[in-house]
mmCIF file with all atom_site columns, C-alpha atoms in Angstrom:
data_model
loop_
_atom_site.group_PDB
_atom_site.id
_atom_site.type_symbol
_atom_site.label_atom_id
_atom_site.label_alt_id
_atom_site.label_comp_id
_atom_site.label_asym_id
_atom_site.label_entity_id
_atom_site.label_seq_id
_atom_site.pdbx_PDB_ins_code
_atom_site.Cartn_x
_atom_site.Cartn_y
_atom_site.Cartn_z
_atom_site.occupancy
_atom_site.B_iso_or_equiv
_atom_site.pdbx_formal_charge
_atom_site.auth_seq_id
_atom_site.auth_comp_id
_atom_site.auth_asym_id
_atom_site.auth_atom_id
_atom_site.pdbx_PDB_model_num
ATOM 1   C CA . UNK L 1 1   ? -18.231 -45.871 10.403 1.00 0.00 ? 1   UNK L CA 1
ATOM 2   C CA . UNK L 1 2   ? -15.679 -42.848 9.279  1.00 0.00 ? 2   UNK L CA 1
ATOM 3   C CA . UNK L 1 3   ? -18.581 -40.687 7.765  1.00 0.00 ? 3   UNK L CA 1
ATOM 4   C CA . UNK L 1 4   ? -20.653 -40.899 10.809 1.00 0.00 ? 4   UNK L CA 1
ATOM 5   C CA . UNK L 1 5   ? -17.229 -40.411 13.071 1.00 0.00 ? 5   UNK L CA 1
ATOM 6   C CA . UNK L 1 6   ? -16.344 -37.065 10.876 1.00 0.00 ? 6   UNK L CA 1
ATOM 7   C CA . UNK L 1 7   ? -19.893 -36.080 11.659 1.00 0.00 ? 7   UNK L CA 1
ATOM 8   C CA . UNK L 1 8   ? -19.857 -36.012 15.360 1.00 0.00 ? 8   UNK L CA 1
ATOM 9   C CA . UNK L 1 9   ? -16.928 -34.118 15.403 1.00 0.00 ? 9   UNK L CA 1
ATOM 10  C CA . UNK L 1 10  ? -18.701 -31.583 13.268 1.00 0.00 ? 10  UNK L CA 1
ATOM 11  C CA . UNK L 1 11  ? -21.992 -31.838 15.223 1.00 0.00 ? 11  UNK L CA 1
ATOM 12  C CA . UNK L 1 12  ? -20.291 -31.173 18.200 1.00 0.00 ? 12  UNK L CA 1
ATOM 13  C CA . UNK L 1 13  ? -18.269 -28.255 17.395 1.00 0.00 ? 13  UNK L CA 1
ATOM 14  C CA . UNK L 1 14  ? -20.712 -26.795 15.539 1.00 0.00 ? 14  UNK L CA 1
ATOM 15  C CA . UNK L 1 15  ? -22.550 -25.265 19.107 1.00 0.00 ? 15  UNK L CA 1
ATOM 16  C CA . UNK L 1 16  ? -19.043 -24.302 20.994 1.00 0.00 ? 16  UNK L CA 1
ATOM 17  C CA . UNK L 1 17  ? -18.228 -20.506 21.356 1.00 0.00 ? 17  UNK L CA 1
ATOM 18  C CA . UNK L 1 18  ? -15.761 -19.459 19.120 1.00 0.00 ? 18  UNK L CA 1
ATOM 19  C CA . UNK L 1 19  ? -13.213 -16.036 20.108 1.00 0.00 ? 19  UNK L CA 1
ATOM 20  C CA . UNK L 1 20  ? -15.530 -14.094 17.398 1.00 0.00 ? 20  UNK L CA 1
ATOM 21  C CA . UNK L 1 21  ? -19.070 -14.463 19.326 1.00 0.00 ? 21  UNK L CA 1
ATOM 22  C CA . UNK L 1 22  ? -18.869 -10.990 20.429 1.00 0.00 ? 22  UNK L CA 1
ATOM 23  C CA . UNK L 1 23  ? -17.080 -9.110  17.506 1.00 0.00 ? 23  UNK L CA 1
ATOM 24  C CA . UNK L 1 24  ? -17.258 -6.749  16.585 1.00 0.00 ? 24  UNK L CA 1
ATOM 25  C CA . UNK L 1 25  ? -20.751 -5.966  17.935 1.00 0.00 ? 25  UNK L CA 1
ATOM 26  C CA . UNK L 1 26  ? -19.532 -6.255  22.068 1.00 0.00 ? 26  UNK L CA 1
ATOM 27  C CA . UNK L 1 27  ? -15.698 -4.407  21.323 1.00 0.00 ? 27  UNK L CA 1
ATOM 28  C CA . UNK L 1 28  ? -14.015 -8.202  22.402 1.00 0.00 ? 28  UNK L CA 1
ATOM 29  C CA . UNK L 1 29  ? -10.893 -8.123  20.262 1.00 0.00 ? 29  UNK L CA 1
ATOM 30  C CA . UNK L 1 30  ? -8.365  -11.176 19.586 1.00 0.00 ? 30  UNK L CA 1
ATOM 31  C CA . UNK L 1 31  ? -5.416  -10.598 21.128 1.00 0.00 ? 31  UNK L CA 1
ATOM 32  C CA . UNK L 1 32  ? -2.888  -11.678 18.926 1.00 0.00 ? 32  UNK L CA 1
ATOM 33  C CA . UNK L 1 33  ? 0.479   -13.535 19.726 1.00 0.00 ? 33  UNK L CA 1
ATOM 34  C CA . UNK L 1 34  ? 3.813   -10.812 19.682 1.00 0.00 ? 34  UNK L CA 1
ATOM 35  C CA . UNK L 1 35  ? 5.034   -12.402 16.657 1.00 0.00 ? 35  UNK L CA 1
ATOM 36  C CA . UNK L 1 36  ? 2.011   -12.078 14.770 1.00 0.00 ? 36  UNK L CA 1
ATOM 37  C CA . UNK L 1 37  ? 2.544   -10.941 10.954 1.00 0.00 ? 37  UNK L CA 1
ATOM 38  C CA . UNK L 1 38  ? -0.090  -7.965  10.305 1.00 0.00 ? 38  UNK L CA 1
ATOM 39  C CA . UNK L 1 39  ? -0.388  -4.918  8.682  1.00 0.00 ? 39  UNK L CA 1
ATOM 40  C CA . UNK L 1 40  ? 3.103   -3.392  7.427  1.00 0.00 ? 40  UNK L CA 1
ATOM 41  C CA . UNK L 1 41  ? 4.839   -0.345  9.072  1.00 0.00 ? 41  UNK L CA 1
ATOM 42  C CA . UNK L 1 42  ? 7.727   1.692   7.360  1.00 0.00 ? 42  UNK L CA 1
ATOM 43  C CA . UNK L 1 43  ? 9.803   2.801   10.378 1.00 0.00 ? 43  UNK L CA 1
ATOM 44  C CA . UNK L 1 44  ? 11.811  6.068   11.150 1.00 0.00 ? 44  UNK L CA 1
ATOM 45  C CA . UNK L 1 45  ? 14.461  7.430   12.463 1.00 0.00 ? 45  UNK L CA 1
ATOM 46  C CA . UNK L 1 46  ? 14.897  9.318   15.724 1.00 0.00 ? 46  UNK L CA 1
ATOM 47  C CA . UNK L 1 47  ? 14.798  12.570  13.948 1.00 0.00 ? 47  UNK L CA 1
ATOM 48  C CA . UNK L 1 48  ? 11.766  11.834  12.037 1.00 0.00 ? 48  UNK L CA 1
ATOM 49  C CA . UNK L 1 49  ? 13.996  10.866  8.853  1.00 0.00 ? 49  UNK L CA 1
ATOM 50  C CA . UNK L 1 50  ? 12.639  7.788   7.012  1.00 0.00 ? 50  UNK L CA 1
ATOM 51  C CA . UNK L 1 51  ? 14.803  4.247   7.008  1.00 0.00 ? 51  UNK L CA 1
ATOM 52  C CA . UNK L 1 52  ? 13.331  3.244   3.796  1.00 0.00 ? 52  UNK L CA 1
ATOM 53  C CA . UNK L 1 53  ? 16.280  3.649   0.889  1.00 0.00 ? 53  UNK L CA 1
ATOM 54  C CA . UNK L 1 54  ? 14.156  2.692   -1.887 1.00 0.00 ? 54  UNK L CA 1
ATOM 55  C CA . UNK L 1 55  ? 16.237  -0.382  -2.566 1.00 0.00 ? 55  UNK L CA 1
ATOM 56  C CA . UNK L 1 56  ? 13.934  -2.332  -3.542 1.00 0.00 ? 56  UNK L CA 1
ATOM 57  C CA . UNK L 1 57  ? 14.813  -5.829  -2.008 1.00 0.00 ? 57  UNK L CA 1
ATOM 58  C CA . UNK L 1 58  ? 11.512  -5.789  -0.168 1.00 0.00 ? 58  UNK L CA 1
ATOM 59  C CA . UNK L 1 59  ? 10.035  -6.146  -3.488 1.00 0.00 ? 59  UNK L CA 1
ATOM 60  C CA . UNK L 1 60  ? 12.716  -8.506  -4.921 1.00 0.00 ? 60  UNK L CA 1
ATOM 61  C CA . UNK L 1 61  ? 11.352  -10.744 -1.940 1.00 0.00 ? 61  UNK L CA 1
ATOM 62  C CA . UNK L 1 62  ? 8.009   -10.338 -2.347 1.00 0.00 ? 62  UNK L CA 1
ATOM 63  C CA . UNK L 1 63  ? 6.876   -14.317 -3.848 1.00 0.00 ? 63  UNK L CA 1
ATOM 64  C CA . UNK L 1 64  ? 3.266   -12.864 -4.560 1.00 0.00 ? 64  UNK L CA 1
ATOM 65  C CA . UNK L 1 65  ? 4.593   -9.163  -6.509 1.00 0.00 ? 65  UNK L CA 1
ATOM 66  C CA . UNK L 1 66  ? 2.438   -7.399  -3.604 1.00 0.00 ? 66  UNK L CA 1
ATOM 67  C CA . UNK L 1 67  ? 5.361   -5.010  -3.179 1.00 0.00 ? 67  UNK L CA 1
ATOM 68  C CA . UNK L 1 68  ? 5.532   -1.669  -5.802 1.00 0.00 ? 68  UNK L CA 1
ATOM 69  C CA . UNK L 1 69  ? 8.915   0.486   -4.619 1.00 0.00 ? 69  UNK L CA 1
ATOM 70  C CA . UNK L 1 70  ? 10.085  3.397   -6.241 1.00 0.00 ? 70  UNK L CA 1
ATOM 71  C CA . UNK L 1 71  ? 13.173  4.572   -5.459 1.00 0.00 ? 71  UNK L CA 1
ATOM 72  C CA . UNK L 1 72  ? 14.308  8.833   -6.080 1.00 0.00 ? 72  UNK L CA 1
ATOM 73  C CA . UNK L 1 73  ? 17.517  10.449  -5.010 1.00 0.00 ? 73  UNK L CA 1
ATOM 74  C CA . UNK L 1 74  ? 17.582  12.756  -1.636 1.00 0.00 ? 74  UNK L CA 1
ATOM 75  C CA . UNK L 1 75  ? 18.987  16.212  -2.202 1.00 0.00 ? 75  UNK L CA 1
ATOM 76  C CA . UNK L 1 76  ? 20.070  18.679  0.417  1.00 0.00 ? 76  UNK L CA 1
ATOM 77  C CA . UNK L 1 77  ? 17.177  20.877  -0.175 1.00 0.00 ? 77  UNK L CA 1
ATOM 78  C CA . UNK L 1 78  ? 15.127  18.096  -0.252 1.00 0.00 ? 78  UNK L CA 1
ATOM 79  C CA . UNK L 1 79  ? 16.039  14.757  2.427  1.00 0.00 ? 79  UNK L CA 1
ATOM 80  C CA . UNK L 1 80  ? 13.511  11.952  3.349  1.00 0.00 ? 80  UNK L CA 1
ATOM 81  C CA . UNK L 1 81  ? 16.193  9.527   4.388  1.00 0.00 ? 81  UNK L CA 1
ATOM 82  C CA . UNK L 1 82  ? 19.368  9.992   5.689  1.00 0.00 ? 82  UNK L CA 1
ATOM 83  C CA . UNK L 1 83  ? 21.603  7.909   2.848  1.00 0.00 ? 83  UNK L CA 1
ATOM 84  C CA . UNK L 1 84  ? 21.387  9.045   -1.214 1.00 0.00 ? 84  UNK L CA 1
ATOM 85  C CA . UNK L 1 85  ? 18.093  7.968   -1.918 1.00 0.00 ? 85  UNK L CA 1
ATOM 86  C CA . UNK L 1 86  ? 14.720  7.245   -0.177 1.00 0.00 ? 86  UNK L CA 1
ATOM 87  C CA . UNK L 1 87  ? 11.270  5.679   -1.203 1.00 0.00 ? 87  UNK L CA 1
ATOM 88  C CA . UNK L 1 88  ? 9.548   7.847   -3.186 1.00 0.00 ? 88  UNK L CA 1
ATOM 89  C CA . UNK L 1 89  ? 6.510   5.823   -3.917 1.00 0.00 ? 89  UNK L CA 1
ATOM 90  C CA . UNK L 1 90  ? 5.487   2.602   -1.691 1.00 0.00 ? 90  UNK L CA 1
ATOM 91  C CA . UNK L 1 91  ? 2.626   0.280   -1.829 1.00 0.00 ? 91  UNK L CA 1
ATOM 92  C CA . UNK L 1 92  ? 1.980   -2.650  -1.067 1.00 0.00 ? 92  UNK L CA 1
ATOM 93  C CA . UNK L 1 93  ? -1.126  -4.709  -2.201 1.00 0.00 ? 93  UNK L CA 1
ATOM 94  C CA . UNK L 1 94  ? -3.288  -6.425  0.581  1.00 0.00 ? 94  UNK L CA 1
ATOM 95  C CA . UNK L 1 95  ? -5.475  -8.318  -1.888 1.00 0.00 ? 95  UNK L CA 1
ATOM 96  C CA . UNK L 1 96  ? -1.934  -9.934  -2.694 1.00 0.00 ? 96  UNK L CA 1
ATOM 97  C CA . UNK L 1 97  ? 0.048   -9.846  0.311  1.00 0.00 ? 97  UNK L CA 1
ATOM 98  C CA . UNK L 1 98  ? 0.499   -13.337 2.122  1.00 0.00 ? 98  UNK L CA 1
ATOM 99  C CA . UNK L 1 99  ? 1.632   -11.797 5.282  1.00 0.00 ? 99  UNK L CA 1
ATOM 100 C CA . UNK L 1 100 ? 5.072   -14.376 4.923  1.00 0.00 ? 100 UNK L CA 1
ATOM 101 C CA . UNK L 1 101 ? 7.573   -11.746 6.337  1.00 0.00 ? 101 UNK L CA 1
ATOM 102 C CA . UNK L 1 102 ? 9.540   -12.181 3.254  1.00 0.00 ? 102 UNK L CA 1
ATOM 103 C CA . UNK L 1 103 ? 9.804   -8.652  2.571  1.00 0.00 ? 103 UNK L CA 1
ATOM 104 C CA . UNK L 1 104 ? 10.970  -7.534  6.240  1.00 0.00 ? 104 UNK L CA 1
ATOM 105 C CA . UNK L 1 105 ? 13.802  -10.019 6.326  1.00 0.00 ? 105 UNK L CA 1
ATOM 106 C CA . UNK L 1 106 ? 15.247  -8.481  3.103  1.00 0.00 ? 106 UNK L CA 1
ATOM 107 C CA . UNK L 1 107 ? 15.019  -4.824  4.397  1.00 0.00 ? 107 UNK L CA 1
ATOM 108 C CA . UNK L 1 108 ? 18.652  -4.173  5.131  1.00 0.00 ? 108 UNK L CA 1
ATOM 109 C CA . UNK L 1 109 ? 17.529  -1.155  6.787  1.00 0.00 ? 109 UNK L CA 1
ATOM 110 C CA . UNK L 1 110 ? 14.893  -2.404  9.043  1.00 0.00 ? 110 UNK L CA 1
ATOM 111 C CA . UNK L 1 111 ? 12.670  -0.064  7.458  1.00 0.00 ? 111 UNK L CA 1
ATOM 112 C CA . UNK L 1 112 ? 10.022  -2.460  7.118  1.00 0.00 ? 112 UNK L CA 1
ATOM 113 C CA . UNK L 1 113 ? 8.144   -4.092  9.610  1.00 0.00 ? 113 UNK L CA 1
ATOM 114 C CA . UNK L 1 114 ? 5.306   -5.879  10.613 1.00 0.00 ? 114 UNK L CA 1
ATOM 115 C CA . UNK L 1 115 ? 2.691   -4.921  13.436 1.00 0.00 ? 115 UNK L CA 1
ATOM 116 C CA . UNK L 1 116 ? 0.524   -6.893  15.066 1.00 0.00 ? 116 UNK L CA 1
ATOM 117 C CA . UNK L 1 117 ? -2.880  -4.959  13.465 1.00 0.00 ? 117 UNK L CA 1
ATOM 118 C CA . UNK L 1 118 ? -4.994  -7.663  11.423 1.00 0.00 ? 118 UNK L CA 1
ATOM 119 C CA . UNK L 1 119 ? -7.951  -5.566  10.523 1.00 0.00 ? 119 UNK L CA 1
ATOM 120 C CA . UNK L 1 120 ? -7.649  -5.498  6.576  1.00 0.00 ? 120 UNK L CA 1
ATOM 121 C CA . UNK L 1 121 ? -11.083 -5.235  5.789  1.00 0.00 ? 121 UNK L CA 1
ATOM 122 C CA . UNK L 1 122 ? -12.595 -2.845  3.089  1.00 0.00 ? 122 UNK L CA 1
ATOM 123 C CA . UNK L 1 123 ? -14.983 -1.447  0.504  1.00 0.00 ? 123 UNK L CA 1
ATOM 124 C CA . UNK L 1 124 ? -13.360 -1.497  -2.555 1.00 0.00 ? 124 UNK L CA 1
ATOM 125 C CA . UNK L 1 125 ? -10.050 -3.122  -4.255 1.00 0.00 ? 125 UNK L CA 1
ATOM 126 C CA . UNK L 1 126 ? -8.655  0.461   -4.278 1.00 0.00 ? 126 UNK L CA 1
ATOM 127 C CA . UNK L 1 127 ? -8.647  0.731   -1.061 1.00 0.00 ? 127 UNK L CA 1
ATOM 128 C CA . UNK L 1 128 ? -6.537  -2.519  -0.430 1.00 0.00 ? 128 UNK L CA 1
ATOM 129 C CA . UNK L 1 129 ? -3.509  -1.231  -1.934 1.00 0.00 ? 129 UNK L CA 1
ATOM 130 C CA . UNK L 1 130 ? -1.565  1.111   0.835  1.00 0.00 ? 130 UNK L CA 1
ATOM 131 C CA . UNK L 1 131 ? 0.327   3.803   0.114  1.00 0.00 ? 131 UNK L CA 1
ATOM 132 C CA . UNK L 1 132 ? 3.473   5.522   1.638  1.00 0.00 ? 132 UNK L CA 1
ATOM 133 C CA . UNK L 1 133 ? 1.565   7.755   4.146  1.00 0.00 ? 133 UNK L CA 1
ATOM 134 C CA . UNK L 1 134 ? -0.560  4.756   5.491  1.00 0.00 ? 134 UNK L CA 1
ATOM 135 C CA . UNK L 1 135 ? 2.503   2.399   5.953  1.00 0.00 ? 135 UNK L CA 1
ATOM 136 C CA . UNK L 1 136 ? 4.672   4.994   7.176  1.00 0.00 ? 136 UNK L CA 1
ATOM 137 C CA . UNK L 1 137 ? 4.780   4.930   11.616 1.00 0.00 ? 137 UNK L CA 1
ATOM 138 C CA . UNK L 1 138 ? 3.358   8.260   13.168 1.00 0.00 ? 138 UNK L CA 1
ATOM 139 C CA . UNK L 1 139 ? 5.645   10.978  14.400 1.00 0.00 ? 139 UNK L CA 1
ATOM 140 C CA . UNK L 1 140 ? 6.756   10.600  17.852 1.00 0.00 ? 140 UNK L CA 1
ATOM 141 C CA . UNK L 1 141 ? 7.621   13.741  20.399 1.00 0.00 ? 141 UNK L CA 1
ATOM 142 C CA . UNK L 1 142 ? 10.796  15.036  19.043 1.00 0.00 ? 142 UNK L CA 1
ATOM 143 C CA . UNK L 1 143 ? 10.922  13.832  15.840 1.00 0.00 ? 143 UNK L CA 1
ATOM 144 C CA . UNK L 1 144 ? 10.785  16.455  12.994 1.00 0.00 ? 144 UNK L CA 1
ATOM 145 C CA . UNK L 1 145 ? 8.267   15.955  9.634  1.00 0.00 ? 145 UNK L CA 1
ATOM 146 C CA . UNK L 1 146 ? 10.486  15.381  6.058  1.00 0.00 ? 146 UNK L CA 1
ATOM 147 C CA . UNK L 1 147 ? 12.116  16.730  4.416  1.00 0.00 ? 147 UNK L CA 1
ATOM 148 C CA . UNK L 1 148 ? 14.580  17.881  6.702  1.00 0.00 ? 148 UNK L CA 1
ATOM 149 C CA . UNK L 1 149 ? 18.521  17.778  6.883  1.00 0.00 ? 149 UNK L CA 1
ATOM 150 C CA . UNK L 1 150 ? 19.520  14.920  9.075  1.00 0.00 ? 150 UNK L CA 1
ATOM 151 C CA . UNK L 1 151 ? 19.883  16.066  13.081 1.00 0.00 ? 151 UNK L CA 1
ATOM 152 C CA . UNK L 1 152 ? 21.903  12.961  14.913 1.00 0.00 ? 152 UNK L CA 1
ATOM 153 C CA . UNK L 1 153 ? 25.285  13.558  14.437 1.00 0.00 ? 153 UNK L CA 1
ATOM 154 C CA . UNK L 1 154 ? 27.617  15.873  12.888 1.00 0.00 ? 154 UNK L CA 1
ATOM 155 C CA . UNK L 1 155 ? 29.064  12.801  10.763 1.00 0.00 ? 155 UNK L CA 1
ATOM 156 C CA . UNK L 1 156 ? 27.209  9.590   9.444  1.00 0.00 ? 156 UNK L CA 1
ATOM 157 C CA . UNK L 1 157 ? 28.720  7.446   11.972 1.00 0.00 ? 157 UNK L CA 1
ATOM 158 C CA . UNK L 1 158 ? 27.281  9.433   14.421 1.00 0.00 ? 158 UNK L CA 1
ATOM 159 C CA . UNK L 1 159 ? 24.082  9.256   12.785 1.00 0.00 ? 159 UNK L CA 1
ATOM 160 C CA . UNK L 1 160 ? 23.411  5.533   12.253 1.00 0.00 ? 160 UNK L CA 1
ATOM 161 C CA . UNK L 1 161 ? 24.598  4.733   15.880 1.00 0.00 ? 161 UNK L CA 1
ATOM 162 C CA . UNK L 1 162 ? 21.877  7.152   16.419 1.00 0.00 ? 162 UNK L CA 1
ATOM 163 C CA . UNK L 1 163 ? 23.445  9.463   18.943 1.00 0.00 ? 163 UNK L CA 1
ATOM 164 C CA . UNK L 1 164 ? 21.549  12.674  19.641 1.00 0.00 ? 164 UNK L CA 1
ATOM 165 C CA . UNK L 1 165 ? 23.821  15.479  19.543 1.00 0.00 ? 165 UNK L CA 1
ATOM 166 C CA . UNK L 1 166 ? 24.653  15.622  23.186 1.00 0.00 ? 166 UNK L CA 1
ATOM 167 C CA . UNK L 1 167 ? 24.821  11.789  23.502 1.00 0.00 ? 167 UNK L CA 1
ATOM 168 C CA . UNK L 1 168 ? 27.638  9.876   24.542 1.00 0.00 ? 168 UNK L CA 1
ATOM 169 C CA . UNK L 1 169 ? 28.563  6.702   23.038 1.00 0.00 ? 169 UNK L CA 1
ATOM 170 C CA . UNK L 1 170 ? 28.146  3.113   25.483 1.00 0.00 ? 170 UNK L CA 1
ATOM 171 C CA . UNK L 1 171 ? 31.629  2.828   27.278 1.00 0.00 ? 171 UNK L CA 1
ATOM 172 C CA . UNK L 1 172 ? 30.592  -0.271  29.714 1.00 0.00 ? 172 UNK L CA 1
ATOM 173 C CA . UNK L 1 173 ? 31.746  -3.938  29.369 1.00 0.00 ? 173 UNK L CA 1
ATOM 174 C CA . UNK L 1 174 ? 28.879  -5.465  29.396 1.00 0.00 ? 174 UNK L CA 1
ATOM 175 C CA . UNK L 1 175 ? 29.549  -7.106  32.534 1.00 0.00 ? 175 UNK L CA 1
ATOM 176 C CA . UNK L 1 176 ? 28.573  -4.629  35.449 1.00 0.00 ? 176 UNK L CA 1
ATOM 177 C CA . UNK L 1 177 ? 27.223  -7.408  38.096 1.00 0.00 ? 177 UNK L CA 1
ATOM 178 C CA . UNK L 1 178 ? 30.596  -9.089  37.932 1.00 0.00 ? 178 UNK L CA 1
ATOM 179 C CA . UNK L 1 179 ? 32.771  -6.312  38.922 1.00 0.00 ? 179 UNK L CA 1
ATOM 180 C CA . UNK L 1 180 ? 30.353  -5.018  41.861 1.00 0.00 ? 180 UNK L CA 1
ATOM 181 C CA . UNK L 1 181 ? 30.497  -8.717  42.694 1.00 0.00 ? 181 UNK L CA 1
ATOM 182 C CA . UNK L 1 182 ? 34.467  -8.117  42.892 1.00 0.00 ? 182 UNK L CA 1
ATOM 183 C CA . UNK L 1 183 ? 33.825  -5.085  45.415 1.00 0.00 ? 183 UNK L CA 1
#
């Protein structure tokens, strides 16, 4: 009786639709959830600057070794990051990757993220294995290409609150409906 059970469940799923009838022939895409672990993303700062310190704790993290940091230090001819040193080389390995979110809970920075893109398909093995320039997020109006000198602030602490230079810092309470309430 449990074989022939386990086979009418198969028989009858076998003919429903499935999400995937259409792609990628008919352009239907999956929407996936907002907390959906994809493809990685090294994030920036408002200037342009990159996050990433080459620290190396993404790696660290990493339980299947898919991670390959290489950390250099920034000069003032030369800055890619706004603290001593930056990521000079960056992969990670998608053939390896299990898409856990390790890595982007150890990022002290929150240099590392993860996007919601889940197309990881390719040709070849080398083309699994992302570099810095894939990983790192496009350039966004106002932000300036690297290497650069860092543009938020005239001192650090400027910098990381990520003030622009004619910014002024967040002087409210926090509790603006109660005092209009008190009006």
């Amino acid at each position: 009786m449990g074989a022939w059970s386990g086979f009418g469940i198969t028989f009858r799923t076998m003919f429903r639709k499935t999400f995937t009838q259409g792609y990628p022939q008919k352009g239907e895409e999956k929407i996936t959830a907002p907390r959906y672990h994809g493809r990685h993303q090294l994030n920036r700062w408002p200037d342009g600057l990159e996050k990433c310190v080459g620290c190396e704790l993404c790696a660290w993290a990493c339980p299947a070794d898919a991670i390959y940091v290489e950390g250099a230090d920034n000069t003032e001819e030369e800055r890619y990051s706004p603290g001593e040193r930056y990521g000079k080389v960056y992969q990670i390995n998608y053939l390896r990757c299990i898409l856990c979110g390790y890595c982007i809970e150890a990022c002290p920075t929150r240099a590392l993220t993860m996007t919601n893109d889940f197309k990881f398909s390719n040709r070849t093995r080398e083309l699994m294995i992302y570099e810095k320039d894939q990983l790192l997020a496009p350039l966004l109006p106002g932000m300036e290409e690297p290497p650069h000198p860092r543009r938020l602030g005239a001192d650090e602490k400027d910098y990381f609150l990520g003030l622009p230079p004619t910014g002024q810092p967040d002087t409210r309470t926090g509790q603006p409906a109660a005092k209009e309430a008190e009006k």
